[in-house]
Amino acid sequence: MPFLNRLLRPFTTSTHLSLNPEAAAQNFPPNAQKCTVAAGCFWGVEHLFRKHFDGKGLLDARVGYIGGDSKNPSYRAVCSGRTGHAESLQMTFDPEKLSYGTLLQFFYKMHDPTTKNRQGMDSGTQYRSAIFYHTEEQEKEAREITEKAQKQWWKSGTISTEILPAGEWWDAEAYHQLYLDNNPGGYECPAHYVRSFPPLS
C-alpha cells in the first residue's frame, strides 16, 4: 500500500545510488542558474522534473532541505516538523535552453498549490508549497506567474505557495537522490501529476 510505504520510508543509507554531484558541477556552463521549489514529497517532485526536462536544459536536480532554522538537518528531523525545513528540489539549468518561467509553470501544473502544508495524504509544514528565489528577477517572475496561475489555473482554490529568498540549502541524504529511478515502484504522492492546463496568457 503506497501510504504505508511512505510511513516506512528509510532513515538509513541505501546501496542504490548513481550520482556524483561534485563531478556534475564541474560540467555546468558559466551561465547556469538555480531554481529551488518545494511541492510535497521530494521523491516525486524530482522524478517528474527530471522526466520532463532531462536533455532539455536541465543540468542537475538535487533533493534536499531549505527554509528551516537548524544546521545540516537529517531526514528524520525534517519529518518531525520541528526544524522548519521543506522537502525541496534544487535544479541547475541552462537558461539558453530552458527558462525559469517554464520551470515555474511546470511547478504549478505538477502539484496542488491550494492545499496548505499538504500534498495528497502527506501533511505537515515539510510538505508545503514554496518557491525559493535566488535573484530579484526570479522573485518578480515567480510573483507574476503565481498571480496568473491563480487567475487562470487554480480559480477554485487559493494558492498557498510561499515565495521566499533562498536561504541555506542542505542536500538530503544520498539514498534520497534519484530515489524513484533507483527504487521503481516506490512511493509517489497521488497529487503529483501533470495537469493539462492551457498555456498561461
PDB file of C-alpha atoms in Angstrom:
ATOM      1  CA  MET A   1       0.000   0.000   0.000  1.00  0.00           C
ATOM      2  CA  PRO A   2       1.663   3.287  -1.104  1.00  0.00           C
ATOM      3  CA  PHE A   3       0.770   5.289   2.005  1.00  0.00           C
ATOM      4  CA  LEU A   4       2.124   2.549   4.271  1.00  0.00           C
ATOM      5  CA  ASN A   5       5.290   2.556   2.193  1.00  0.00           C
ATOM      6  CA  ARG A   6       5.502   6.266   2.886  1.00  0.00           C
ATOM      7  CA  LEU A   7       5.245   5.648   6.622  1.00  0.00           C
ATOM      8  CA  LEU A   8       8.094   3.177   6.350  1.00  0.00           C
ATOM      9  CA  ARG A   9      10.383   5.421   4.308  1.00  0.00           C
ATOM     10  CA  PRO A  10      14.003   4.514   5.102  1.00  0.00           C
ATOM     11  CA  PHE A  11      16.111   6.528   7.539  1.00  0.00           C
ATOM     12  CA  THR A  12      19.353   4.753   6.709  1.00  0.00           C
ATOM     13  CA  THR A  13      21.568   4.735   3.656  1.00  0.00           C
ATOM     14  CA  SER A  14      20.746   2.769   0.545  1.00  0.00           C
ATOM     15  CA  THR A  15      23.019   0.778  -1.707  1.00  0.00           C
ATOM     16  CA  HIS A  16      21.233   2.183  -4.778  1.00  0.00           C
ATOM     17  CA  LEU A  17      22.821   5.418  -5.951  1.00  0.00           C
ATOM     18  CA  SER A  18      24.396   6.544  -9.194  1.00  0.00           C
ATOM     19  CA  LEU A  19      25.050  10.234  -8.770  1.00  0.00           C
ATOM     20  CA  ASN A  20      28.215  12.252  -8.322  1.00  0.00           C
ATOM     21  CA  PRO A  21      27.209  15.881  -7.686  1.00  0.00           C
ATOM     22  CA  GLU A  22      30.786  17.129  -7.383  1.00  0.00           C
ATOM     23  CA  ALA A  23      31.734  15.777 -10.795  1.00  0.00           C
ATOM     24  CA  ALA A  24      28.487  17.014 -12.333  1.00  0.00           C
ATOM     25  CA  ALA A  25      29.019  20.546 -11.019  1.00  0.00           C
ATOM     26  CA  GLN A  26      32.317  20.814 -12.898  1.00  0.00           C
ATOM     27  CA  ASN A  27      30.446  20.459 -16.176  1.00  0.00           C
ATOM     28  CA  PHE A  28      27.972  23.298 -15.614  1.00  0.00           C
ATOM     29  CA  PRO A  29      28.214  26.170 -18.117  1.00  0.00           C
ATOM     30  CA  PRO A  30      29.131  29.563 -16.622  1.00  0.00           C
ATOM     31  CA  ASN A  31      25.616  30.914 -17.264  1.00  0.00           C
ATOM     32  CA  ALA A  32      23.917  28.102 -15.311  1.00  0.00           C
ATOM     33  CA  GLN A  33      21.186  29.188 -12.897  1.00  0.00           C
ATOM     34  CA  LYS A  34      19.368  27.589  -9.992  1.00  0.00           C
ATOM     35  CA  CYS A  35      15.657  27.041  -9.428  1.00  0.00           C
ATOM     36  CA  THR A  36      14.532  25.870  -5.988  1.00  0.00           C
ATOM     37  CA  VAL A  37      10.984  24.716  -5.250  1.00  0.00           C
ATOM     38  CA  ALA A  38       9.044  22.705  -2.684  1.00  0.00           C
ATOM     39  CA  ALA A  39       5.917  20.775  -3.651  1.00  0.00           C
ATOM     40  CA  GLY A  40       5.494  17.909  -1.196  1.00  0.00           C
ATOM     41  CA  CYS A  41       7.407  14.621  -1.074  1.00  0.00           C
ATOM     42  CA  PHE A  42      10.628  15.350  -2.906  1.00  0.00           C
ATOM     43  CA  TRP A  43      10.899  11.889  -4.462  1.00  0.00           C
ATOM     44  CA  GLY A  44       8.062  12.522  -6.897  1.00  0.00           C
ATOM     45  CA  VAL A  45       8.959  16.169  -7.473  1.00  0.00           C
ATOM     46  CA  GLU A  46      12.467  15.253  -8.603  1.00  0.00           C
ATOM     47  CA  HIS A  47      11.183  12.371 -10.704  1.00  0.00           C
ATOM     48  CA  LEU A  48       8.662  14.490 -12.622  1.00  0.00           C
ATOM     49  CA  PHE A  49      11.041  17.370 -13.301  1.00  0.00           C
ATOM     50  CA  ARG A  50      13.780  15.016 -14.495  1.00  0.00           C
ATOM     51  CA  LYS A  51      11.327  13.078 -16.658  1.00  0.00           C
ATOM     52  CA  HIS A  52      10.109  16.211 -18.412  1.00  0.00           C
ATOM     53  CA  PHE A  53      13.305  18.275 -18.671  1.00  0.00           C
ATOM     54  CA  ASP A  54      16.293  15.912 -18.878  1.00  0.00           C
ATOM     55  CA  GLY A  55      18.085  16.681 -22.120  1.00  0.00           C
ATOM     56  CA  LYS A  56      16.141  19.935 -22.496  1.00  0.00           C
ATOM     57  CA  GLY A  57      18.322  22.277 -20.461  1.00  0.00           C
ATOM     58  CA  LEU A  58      18.061  20.683 -17.017  1.00  0.00           C
ATOM     59  CA  LEU A  59      21.639  20.127 -15.902  1.00  0.00           C
ATOM     60  CA  ASP A  60      21.125  18.702 -12.434  1.00  0.00           C
ATOM     61  CA  ALA A  61      18.442  18.176  -9.795  1.00  0.00           C
ATOM     62  CA  ARG A  62      19.109  17.569  -6.102  1.00  0.00           C
ATOM     63  CA  VAL A  63      16.597  16.861  -3.368  1.00  0.00           C
ATOM     64  CA  GLY A  64      17.229  18.459  -0.012  1.00  0.00           C
ATOM     65  CA  TYR A  65      16.078  20.798   2.716  1.00  0.00           C
ATOM     66  CA  ILE A  66      15.641  24.570   2.817  1.00  0.00           C
ATOM     67  CA  GLY A  67      13.676  27.178   4.735  1.00  0.00           C
ATOM     68  CA  GLY A  68      14.439  25.952   8.245  1.00  0.00           C
ATOM     69  CA  ASP A  69      16.288  27.090  11.315  1.00  0.00           C
ATOM     70  CA  SER A  70      18.751  24.296  12.124  1.00  0.00           C
ATOM     71  CA  LYS A  71      22.068  23.378  10.541  1.00  0.00           C
ATOM     72  CA  ASN A  72      22.560  20.234   8.479  1.00  0.00           C
ATOM     73  CA  PRO A  73      19.178  18.671   9.316  1.00  0.00           C
ATOM     74  CA  SER A  74      18.603  14.948   8.948  1.00  0.00           C
ATOM     75  CA  TYR A  75      15.632  13.493   7.119  1.00  0.00           C
ATOM     76  CA  ARG A  76      14.254  12.178  10.395  1.00  0.00           C
ATOM     77  CA  ALA A  77      14.473  15.656  11.953  1.00  0.00           C
ATOM     78  CA  VAL A  78      12.779  17.313   8.973  1.00  0.00           C
ATOM     79  CA  CYS A  79       9.983  14.723   9.058  1.00  0.00           C
ATOM     80  CA  SER A  80       9.318  15.648  12.682  1.00  0.00           C
ATOM     81  CA  GLY A  81       8.273  19.117  11.511  1.00  0.00           C
ATOM     82  CA  ARG A  82      10.414  20.744  14.202  1.00  0.00           C
ATOM     83  CA  THR A  83      13.225  22.112  12.019  1.00  0.00           C
ATOM     84  CA  GLY A  84      11.049  24.295   9.787  1.00  0.00           C
ATOM     85  CA  HIS A  85      12.613  22.904   6.595  1.00  0.00           C
ATOM     86  CA  ALA A  86      10.671  21.934   3.492  1.00  0.00           C
ATOM     87  CA  GLU A  87      11.412  18.857   1.416  1.00  0.00           C
ATOM     88  CA  SER A  88      12.639  20.594  -1.722  1.00  0.00           C
ATOM     89  CA  LEU A  89      14.203  20.262  -5.136  1.00  0.00           C
ATOM     90  CA  GLN A  90      17.090  22.429  -6.291  1.00  0.00           C
ATOM     91  CA  MET A  91      17.670  22.385 -10.030  1.00  0.00           C
ATOM     92  CA  THR A  92      20.543  23.737 -12.072  1.00  0.00           C
ATOM     93  CA  PHE A  93      19.542  24.698 -15.600  1.00  0.00           C
ATOM     94  CA  ASP A  94      20.896  26.307 -18.744  1.00  0.00           C
ATOM     95  CA  PRO A  95      18.796  29.458 -19.342  1.00  0.00           C
ATOM     96  CA  GLU A  96      19.673  29.400 -23.042  1.00  0.00           C
ATOM     97  CA  LYS A  97      17.801  26.100 -23.375  1.00  0.00           C
ATOM     98  CA  LEU A  98      15.284  26.175 -20.532  1.00  0.00           C
ATOM     99  CA  SER A  99      13.703  29.221 -18.926  1.00  0.00           C
ATOM    100  CA  TYR A 100      12.993  29.832 -15.267  1.00  0.00           C
ATOM    101  CA  GLY A 101       9.419  30.658 -16.202  1.00  0.00           C
ATOM    102  CA  THR A 102       8.953  27.291 -17.907  1.00  0.00           C
ATOM    103  CA  LEU A 103      10.113  25.513 -14.747  1.00  0.00           C
ATOM    104  CA  LEU A 104       7.729  27.524 -12.571  1.00  0.00           C
ATOM    105  CA  GLN A 105       4.779  26.908 -14.855  1.00  0.00           C
ATOM    106  CA  PHE A 106       5.514  23.193 -14.698  1.00  0.00           C
ATOM    107  CA  PHE A 107       5.756  23.502 -10.902  1.00  0.00           C
ATOM    108  CA  TYR A 108       2.185  24.823 -10.802  1.00  0.00           C
ATOM    109  CA  LYS A 109       0.995  22.018 -13.072  1.00  0.00           C
ATOM    110  CA  MET A 110       2.578  19.078 -11.241  1.00  0.00           C
ATOM    111  CA  HIS A 111       1.220  19.623  -7.705  1.00  0.00           C
ATOM    112  CA  ASP A 112      -1.747  21.193  -5.937  1.00  0.00           C
ATOM    113  CA  PRO A 113      -0.633  24.567  -4.534  1.00  0.00           C
ATOM    114  CA  THR A 114      -4.007  25.217  -2.886  1.00  0.00           C
ATOM    115  CA  THR A 115      -3.636  22.609  -0.111  1.00  0.00           C
ATOM    116  CA  LYS A 116      -1.599  24.391   2.555  1.00  0.00           C
ATOM    117  CA  ASN A 117       1.083  22.232   4.164  1.00  0.00           C
ATOM    118  CA  ARG A 118      -0.256  19.148   2.422  1.00  0.00           C
ATOM    119  CA  GLN A 119       0.030  17.138  -0.765  1.00  0.00           C
ATOM    120  CA  GLY A 120      -2.244  14.139  -1.017  1.00  0.00           C
ATOM    121  CA  MET A 121      -2.089  12.278   2.308  1.00  0.00           C
ATOM    122  CA  ASP A 122       1.271  13.831   3.229  1.00  0.00           C
ATOM    123  CA  SER A 123       0.674  16.654   5.697  1.00  0.00           C
ATOM    124  CA  GLY A 124       2.976  18.917   7.669  1.00  0.00           C
ATOM    125  CA  THR A 125       4.990  22.067   7.060  1.00  0.00           C
ATOM    126  CA  GLN A 126       7.756  19.989   5.471  1.00  0.00           C
ATOM    127  CA  TYR A 127       5.337  19.321   2.585  1.00  0.00           C
ATOM    128  CA  ARG A 128       4.418  22.959   1.968  1.00  0.00           C
ATOM    129  CA  SER A 129       4.375  24.566  -1.460  1.00  0.00           C
ATOM    130  CA  ALA A 130       7.125  27.144  -1.918  1.00  0.00           C
ATOM    131  CA  ILE A 131       9.349  28.914  -4.413  1.00  0.00           C
ATOM    132  CA  PHE A 132      12.752  29.976  -3.089  1.00  0.00           C
ATOM    133  CA  TYR A 133      14.146  32.644  -5.388  1.00  0.00           C
ATOM    134  CA  HIS A 134      17.845  33.299  -5.967  1.00  0.00           C
ATOM    135  CA  THR A 135      17.662  36.768  -7.563  1.00  0.00           C
ATOM    136  CA  GLU A 136      15.323  39.744  -7.655  1.00  0.00           C
ATOM    137  CA  GLU A 137      14.452  38.835 -11.223  1.00  0.00           C
ATOM    138  CA  GLN A 138      13.396  35.375 -10.115  1.00  0.00           C
ATOM    139  CA  GLU A 139      11.236  36.849  -7.360  1.00  0.00           C
ATOM    140  CA  LYS A 140       9.487  39.144  -9.831  1.00  0.00           C
ATOM    141  CA  GLU A 141       8.833  36.320 -12.277  1.00  0.00           C
ATOM    142  CA  ALA A 142       7.664  33.981  -9.505  1.00  0.00           C
ATOM    143  CA  ARG A 143       5.089  36.501  -8.304  1.00  0.00           C
ATOM    144  CA  GLU A 144       3.872  37.209 -11.835  1.00  0.00           C
ATOM    145  CA  ILE A 145       3.467  33.525 -12.713  1.00  0.00           C
ATOM    146  CA  THR A 146       1.806  32.788  -9.374  1.00  0.00           C
ATOM    147  CA  GLU A 147      -0.745  35.548  -9.991  1.00  0.00           C
ATOM    148  CA  LYS A 148      -1.501  34.196 -13.456  1.00  0.00           C
ATOM    149  CA  ALA A 149      -1.727  30.601 -12.216  1.00  0.00           C
ATOM    150  CA  GLN A 150      -4.209  31.703  -9.560  1.00  0.00           C
ATOM    151  CA  LYS A 151      -6.436  33.507 -12.039  1.00  0.00           C
ATOM    152  CA  GLN A 152      -6.217  31.030 -14.904  1.00  0.00           C
ATOM    153  CA  TRP A 153      -5.456  27.578 -13.452  1.00  0.00           C
ATOM    154  CA  TRP A 154      -6.430  27.410  -9.778  1.00  0.00           C
ATOM    155  CA  LYS A 155      -9.575  29.546  -9.712  1.00  0.00           C
ATOM    156  CA  SER A 156     -11.459  27.114  -7.453  1.00  0.00           C
ATOM    157  CA  GLY A 157      -8.978  27.495  -4.596  1.00  0.00           C
ATOM    158  CA  THR A 158      -6.393  29.863  -3.179  1.00  0.00           C
ATOM    159  CA  ILE A 159      -2.733  29.278  -3.942  1.00  0.00           C
ATOM    160  CA  SER A 160      -0.814  28.943  -0.669  1.00  0.00           C
ATOM    161  CA  THR A 161       2.655  28.826  -2.231  1.00  0.00           C
ATOM    162  CA  GLU A 162       5.255  30.778  -0.270  1.00  0.00           C
ATOM    163  CA  ILE A 163       7.658  32.951  -2.278  1.00  0.00           C
ATOM    164  CA  LEU A 164      10.805  33.463  -0.227  1.00  0.00           C
ATOM    165  CA  PRO A 165      14.505  34.203  -0.694  1.00  0.00           C
ATOM    166  CA  ALA A 166      16.606  31.054  -0.937  1.00  0.00           C
ATOM    167  CA  GLY A 167      18.450  30.565   2.322  1.00  0.00           C
ATOM    168  CA  GLU A 168      20.940  27.860   3.166  1.00  0.00           C
ATOM    169  CA  TRP A 169      20.482  24.647   1.218  1.00  0.00           C
ATOM    170  CA  TRP A 170      21.210  21.193   2.609  1.00  0.00           C
ATOM    171  CA  ASP A 171      21.422  18.155   0.330  1.00  0.00           C
ATOM    172  CA  ALA A 172      19.254  15.283   1.504  1.00  0.00           C
ATOM    173  CA  GLU A 173      20.941  12.000   2.360  1.00  0.00           C
ATOM    174  CA  ALA A 174      22.359  10.083  -0.591  1.00  0.00           C
ATOM    175  CA  TYR A 175      19.636   7.422  -0.651  1.00  0.00           C
ATOM    176  CA  HIS A 176      17.002  10.090  -1.425  1.00  0.00           C
ATOM    177  CA  GLN A 177      18.718  11.246  -4.623  1.00  0.00           C
ATOM    178  CA  LEU A 178      17.166   9.704  -7.756  1.00  0.00           C
ATOM    179  CA  TYR A 179      15.057   7.640  -5.365  1.00  0.00           C
ATOM    180  CA  LEU A 180      12.338   6.573  -7.796  1.00  0.00           C
ATOM    181  CA  ASP A 181      14.873   5.778 -10.506  1.00  0.00           C
ATOM    182  CA  ASN A 182      16.740   3.511  -8.116  1.00  0.00           C
ATOM    183  CA  ASN A 183      13.604   2.133  -6.465  1.00  0.00           C
ATOM    184  CA  PRO A 184      10.949   1.565  -9.169  1.00  0.00           C
ATOM    185  CA  GLY A 185       7.527   1.192  -7.624  1.00  0.00           C
ATOM    186  CA  GLY A 186       8.468   3.335  -4.642  1.00  0.00           C
ATOM    187  CA  TYR A 187       6.023   5.780  -3.096  1.00  0.00           C
ATOM    188  CA  GLU A 188       4.715   8.582  -5.313  1.00  0.00           C
ATOM    189  CA  CYS A 189       2.331  11.196  -3.925  1.00  0.00           C
ATOM    190  CA  PRO A 190      -1.016  10.933  -5.747  1.00  0.00           C
ATOM    191  CA  ALA A 191      -1.127  14.744  -6.016  1.00  0.00           C
ATOM    192  CA  HIS A 192       1.960  14.662  -8.227  1.00  0.00           C
ATOM    193  CA  TYR A 193       0.888  14.504 -11.849  1.00  0.00           C
ATOM    194  CA  VAL A 194       0.939  16.981 -14.718  1.00  0.00           C
ATOM    195  CA  ARG A 195      -2.386  18.816 -15.161  1.00  0.00           C
ATOM    196  CA  SER A 196      -3.500  19.543 -18.705  1.00  0.00           C
ATOM    197  CA  PHE A 197      -3.857  23.295 -18.228  1.00  0.00           C
ATOM    198  CA  PRO A 198      -3.824  25.633 -21.239  1.00  0.00           C
ATOM    199  CA  PRO A 199      -0.792  27.903 -21.625  1.00  0.00           C
ATOM    200  CA  LEU A 200      -0.760  30.927 -19.348  1.00  0.00           C
ATOM    201  CA  SER A 201      -1.598  34.139 -21.149  1.00  0.00           C
TER     202      SER A 201
END
